[in-house]
Short mmCIF file of C-alpha atoms and ligand atoms in Angstrom, two decimals:
data_model
loop_
_atom_site.label_atom_id
_atom_site.label_comp_id
_atom_site.label_asym_id
_atom_site.label_seq_id
_atom_site.Cartn_x
_atom_site.Cartn_y
_atom_site.Cartn_z
CA MET A 6 -19.63 3.84 18.25
CA SER A 7 -19.06 5.94 15.09
CA LYS A 8 -18.08 4.28 11.83
CA ILE A 9 -14.44 4.32 10.64
CA GLN A 10 -13.75 7.08 8.10
CA LEU A 11 -11.13 6.51 5.39
CA TYR A 12 -9.85 9.32 3.14
CA HIS A 13 -8.57 7.84 -0.08
CA SER A 14 -7.63 8.33 -3.74
CA VAL A 15 -7.89 5.55 -6.30
CA ASP A 16 -4.96 3.10 -6.16
CA ALA A 17 -2.87 5.39 -3.92
CA ARG A 18 -1.25 4.08 -0.74
CA SER A 19 -4.62 4.41 0.97
CA PHE A 20 -5.56 1.32 -1.05
CA ARG A 21 -3.63 -0.67 1.58
CA VAL A 22 -6.10 0.50 4.20
CA LEU A 23 -9.13 -0.08 1.99
CA TRP A 24 -7.87 -3.61 1.33
CA ALA A 25 -7.40 -4.23 5.08
CA LEU A 26 -10.89 -2.89 5.86
CA GLU A 27 -12.36 -5.23 3.25
CA ALA A 28 -10.35 -8.14 4.64
CA LEU A 29 -11.64 -7.39 8.13
CA GLN A 30 -15.19 -6.81 6.86
CA ILE A 31 -15.88 -3.99 9.25
CA PRO A 32 -18.13 -1.03 8.35
CA TYR A 33 -16.46 2.14 7.09
CA ASP A 34 -17.22 5.30 5.13
CA LEU A 35 -14.97 5.86 2.12
CA HIS A 36 -14.14 9.47 1.18
CA GLU A 37 -12.68 9.19 -2.29
CA MET A 38 -10.89 12.32 -3.54
CA PRO A 39 -9.26 13.14 -6.87
CA PHE A 40 -5.47 12.93 -6.64
CA PRO A 41 -3.62 14.82 -5.23
CA PRO A 42 -6.14 15.98 -2.61
CA ARG A 43 -3.79 18.76 -1.46
CA PHE A 44 -4.71 20.56 -4.71
CA THR A 45 -8.06 19.03 -5.70
CA THR A 46 -9.79 19.14 -2.29
CA PRO A 47 -8.50 22.17 -0.31
CA ASP A 48 -10.99 21.50 2.54
CA TYR A 49 -9.15 18.24 3.19
CA MET A 50 -6.23 20.22 4.68
CA ALA A 51 -8.45 20.97 7.67
CA ILE A 52 -8.87 17.22 8.24
CA ASN A 53 -5.26 16.19 7.54
CA PRO A 54 -2.82 19.14 7.55
CA LEU A 55 -0.27 16.97 5.67
CA GLY A 56 -2.71 16.71 2.77
CA THR A 57 -1.61 13.10 2.21
CA ILE A 58 -3.64 9.95 1.99
CA PRO A 59 -4.48 7.66 3.65
CA PHE A 60 -6.11 9.38 6.58
CA LEU A 61 -8.13 7.29 9.00
CA ILE A 62 -10.48 8.41 11.73
CA ASP A 63 -11.64 5.82 14.25
CA GLY A 64 -13.38 7.58 17.11
CA ALA A 65 -10.72 9.74 18.78
CA THR A 66 -7.89 8.04 16.85
CA THR A 67 -6.48 9.67 13.71
CA MET A 68 -3.67 8.11 11.62
CA SER A 69 -1.84 8.90 8.38
CA GLU A 70 0.73 6.10 7.80
CA SER A 71 -0.57 3.16 5.77
CA PRO A 72 1.40 0.29 7.41
CA ALA A 73 0.68 1.65 10.88
CA ILE A 74 -3.04 1.92 10.07
CA CYS A 75 -3.08 -1.65 8.73
CA HIS A 76 -1.31 -2.84 11.88
CA TYR A 77 -3.76 -0.92 14.10
CA LEU A 78 -6.85 -2.26 12.32
CA ALA A 79 -5.59 -5.84 12.25
CA GLU A 80 -4.74 -5.77 15.97
CA LYS A 81 -7.93 -4.06 16.99
CA TYR A 82 -10.51 -5.73 14.77
CA GLY A 83 -9.24 -9.13 13.64
CA LYS A 84 -6.35 -11.08 15.06
CA ASP A 85 -5.80 -13.39 12.05
CA LEU A 86 -4.69 -10.56 9.79
CA SER A 87 -1.81 -9.73 12.12
CA VAL A 88 0.85 -11.92 13.77
CA SER A 89 0.97 -11.85 17.54
CA ILE A 90 4.04 -11.28 19.65
CA ASN A 91 3.82 -14.92 20.79
CA GLU A 92 4.16 -16.36 17.28
CA PRO A 93 7.63 -17.20 15.85
CA ASP A 94 7.06 -15.00 12.76
CA TYR A 95 6.25 -11.82 14.73
CA GLY A 96 9.50 -10.03 13.80
CA ARG A 97 9.35 -11.23 10.23
CA TYR A 98 5.76 -9.97 9.98
CA LEU A 99 6.63 -6.50 11.27
CA ASN A 100 9.66 -6.33 9.02
CA PHE A 101 7.68 -7.05 5.85
CA LEU A 102 4.84 -4.78 6.94
CA HIS A 103 7.29 -1.85 6.98
CA PHE A 104 9.46 -3.11 4.10
CA GLY A 105 6.44 -2.69 1.80
CA GLU A 106 6.37 1.06 2.42
CA THR A 107 9.80 2.26 3.44
CA THR A 108 11.96 0.04 1.24
CA LEU A 109 9.71 -0.61 -1.78
CA THR A 110 7.21 2.24 -2.14
CA VAL A 111 9.54 5.15 -1.36
CA PRO A 112 11.70 4.60 -4.51
CA GLN A 113 8.49 4.02 -6.49
CA THR A 114 7.21 7.49 -5.58
CA LEU A 115 10.35 9.00 -7.14
CA ILE A 116 9.67 7.03 -10.33
CA LEU A 117 6.07 8.28 -10.34
CA ARG A 118 7.00 11.85 -9.60
CA TYR A 119 9.75 12.21 -12.19
CA SER A 120 7.92 10.29 -14.93
CA GLN A 121 4.41 11.72 -14.48
CA PHE A 122 3.77 14.46 -11.94
CA GLU A 123 6.54 16.99 -12.57
CA PRO A 124 6.17 19.48 -15.45
CA ASP A 125 7.98 18.37 -18.60
CA ASP A 126 11.08 20.48 -17.96
CA ARG A 127 11.55 18.82 -14.56
CA LYS A 128 10.84 15.24 -15.63
CA SER A 129 13.99 13.11 -15.36
CA ALA A 130 14.70 9.87 -17.22
CA GLN A 131 17.85 9.54 -15.08
CA ILE A 132 15.95 9.58 -11.78
CA VAL A 133 13.37 7.16 -13.17
CA GLU A 134 16.10 4.77 -14.31
CA ASP A 135 18.10 5.04 -11.07
CA TYR A 136 15.12 4.42 -8.80
CA THR A 137 13.75 1.61 -10.98
CA ARG A 138 17.12 -0.10 -10.52
CA TRP A 139 16.97 0.69 -6.79
CA PHE A 140 13.46 -0.82 -6.56
CA PHE A 141 14.53 -4.05 -8.25
CA ALA A 142 17.64 -4.31 -6.02
CA ARG A 143 15.41 -4.02 -2.95
CA LEU A 144 12.98 -6.58 -4.35
CA LYS A 145 15.66 -9.19 -3.66
CA GLY A 146 14.48 -9.05 -0.05
CA LEU A 147 11.04 -10.16 -1.16
CA GLN A 148 12.45 -12.85 -3.44
CA ALA A 149 14.31 -14.33 -0.45
CA GLY A 150 11.29 -13.91 1.81
CA LEU A 151 9.02 -15.88 -0.51
CA GLN A 152 11.19 -19.00 -0.59
CA ASN A 153 8.91 -21.96 0.15
CA ARG A 154 6.15 -19.64 1.35
CA ARG A 155 2.75 -18.70 -0.06
CA TYR A 156 2.49 -15.71 2.29
CA LEU A 157 5.13 -13.58 3.97
CA ALA A 158 4.52 -14.58 7.58
CA ALA A 159 2.83 -17.18 9.75
CA GLU A 160 1.63 -19.17 6.72
CA ARG A 161 -1.46 -17.01 6.35
CA PHE A 162 -2.58 -13.85 4.60
CA THR A 163 -1.74 -10.86 6.82
CA VAL A 164 -1.45 -7.10 6.48
CA ALA A 165 2.27 -7.66 5.70
CA ASP A 166 1.05 -9.17 2.39
CA ILE A 167 -1.21 -6.16 1.89
CA SER A 168 1.68 -3.76 2.48
CA VAL A 169 4.09 -5.52 0.10
CA GLY A 170 1.28 -6.47 -2.31
CA TYR A 171 0.37 -2.80 -2.77
CA ALA A 172 3.97 -2.03 -3.82
CA LEU A 173 3.76 -4.80 -6.43
CA ILE A 174 0.45 -3.40 -7.70
CA LEU A 175 2.01 0.05 -7.92
CA ALA A 176 4.84 -1.51 -9.95
CA GLU A 177 2.20 -2.74 -12.39
CA ILE A 178 0.76 0.77 -12.61
CA LEU A 179 4.28 2.10 -13.23
CA LYS A 180 4.67 -0.54 -15.96
CA ILE A 181 7.83 -2.05 -14.47
CA SER A 182 6.30 -5.33 -13.28
CA GLY A 183 7.28 -7.10 -16.53
CA SER A 184 10.71 -7.65 -14.94
CA PHE A 185 9.33 -9.49 -11.88
CA SER A 186 10.77 -12.95 -11.22
CA PRO A 187 8.30 -15.85 -11.67
CA GLU A 188 8.07 -16.24 -7.86
CA ILE A 189 7.13 -12.58 -7.36
CA ALA A 190 4.75 -12.57 -10.33
CA ASN A 191 3.02 -15.69 -8.96
CA TYR A 192 2.80 -14.19 -5.47
CA LEU A 193 1.16 -11.06 -6.90
CA ALA A 194 -1.25 -13.18 -8.94
CA ARG A 195 -2.22 -15.06 -5.75
CA LEU A 196 -2.78 -11.82 -3.84
CA LYS A 197 -5.02 -10.49 -6.60
CA GLU A 198 -7.22 -13.55 -6.20
CA GLU A 199 -7.87 -12.74 -2.52
CA PRO A 200 -11.60 -11.95 -2.17
CA SER A 201 -10.69 -8.90 -0.06
CA PHE A 202 -8.56 -7.51 -2.90
CA ILE A 203 -11.42 -7.96 -5.37
CA ARG A 204 -13.85 -6.25 -2.98
CA ALA A 205 -11.44 -3.36 -2.35
CA LYS A 206 -10.98 -2.80 -6.09
CA ALA A 207 -14.76 -2.82 -6.54
CA ALA A 208 -15.21 -0.30 -3.70
CA GLN A 209 -13.26 2.35 -5.66
CA LYS A 210 -15.57 4.44 -7.79
CA SER A 211 -13.41 7.05 -9.54
CA ARG A 212 -10.80 6.80 -12.26
CA ARG A 213 -7.14 6.69 -11.33
CA ALA A 214 -5.28 9.97 -11.86
CA PHE A 215 -1.84 8.43 -12.46
N1 GSH B 321 4.24 6.98 4.42
C1 GSH B 321 2.90 7.36 4.10
C2 GSH B 321 2.91 8.14 2.79
C3 GSH B 321 1.60 8.83 2.47
C4 GSH B 321 1.69 9.54 1.13
O1 GSH B 321 2.66 10.27 0.85
N2 GSH B 321 0.66 9.35 0.29
C5 GSH B 321 0.69 9.90 -1.05
C6 GSH B 321 -0.22 9.08 -1.97
S1 GSH B 321 0.37 7.52 -2.39
C7 GSH B 321 0.11 11.31 -1.07
O2 GSH B 321 -0.81 11.57 -0.34
N3 GSH B 321 0.64 12.16 -1.97
C8 GSH B 321 0.05 13.44 -2.25
C9 GSH B 321 0.80 14.59 -1.67
O3 GSH B 321 1.92 14.41 -1.17
O4 GSH B 321 0.25 15.69 -1.74
C10 GSH B 321 2.02 6.10 4.03
O5 GSH B 321 2.55 4.99 4.01
O6 GSH B 321 0.79 6.20 4.03
#
């Protein structure tokens, strides 16, 4: 069987997949590209016409959505990192797995875009402020979810923690994590102590572009 191929840029959403691969300890080839690959690596468009990362190839399977890839890998290669349909926290697990991307990371990308990526005349302090407020309003869901829990589901580290944990790491990169509650700050600190997180960080070779 051919090795899993992961297309990635440093600390982008593809980090979720890198972190999951390291947690599962399965062999993979990492294709690290300067960000954004759509402009820096034109040949990549032939591999993923969206030009986005992550992009995963596993035999005949190709995928481009980070929570879905984490779910797929956890189900296929290591049951403990996912929560099964027979466990009471199955719905909670799926909810946080998707919450990490759709509810938390989507507003963060607006902050990133309008504070860093747009040319100066299109940068917008208003959009940055509005979506920072939006992000912190949505973080209330995580605050509630962490009550009396070390991890988000099934009392163990799962890809739901990877999905939400990445959004918290991106908040650090965006320099808005100083407003985290103690519970969220402690949760992030715990996640950063996971050996798989440390290995995933070490696997990245380039400098971050944002
Ligand atoms: N919903 C997708 C989003 C993928 C995505 O938009 N990735 C960003 C990086 S964080 C990207 O590739 N941006 C570059 C571009 O749009 O050209 C996921 O969760 O993986």
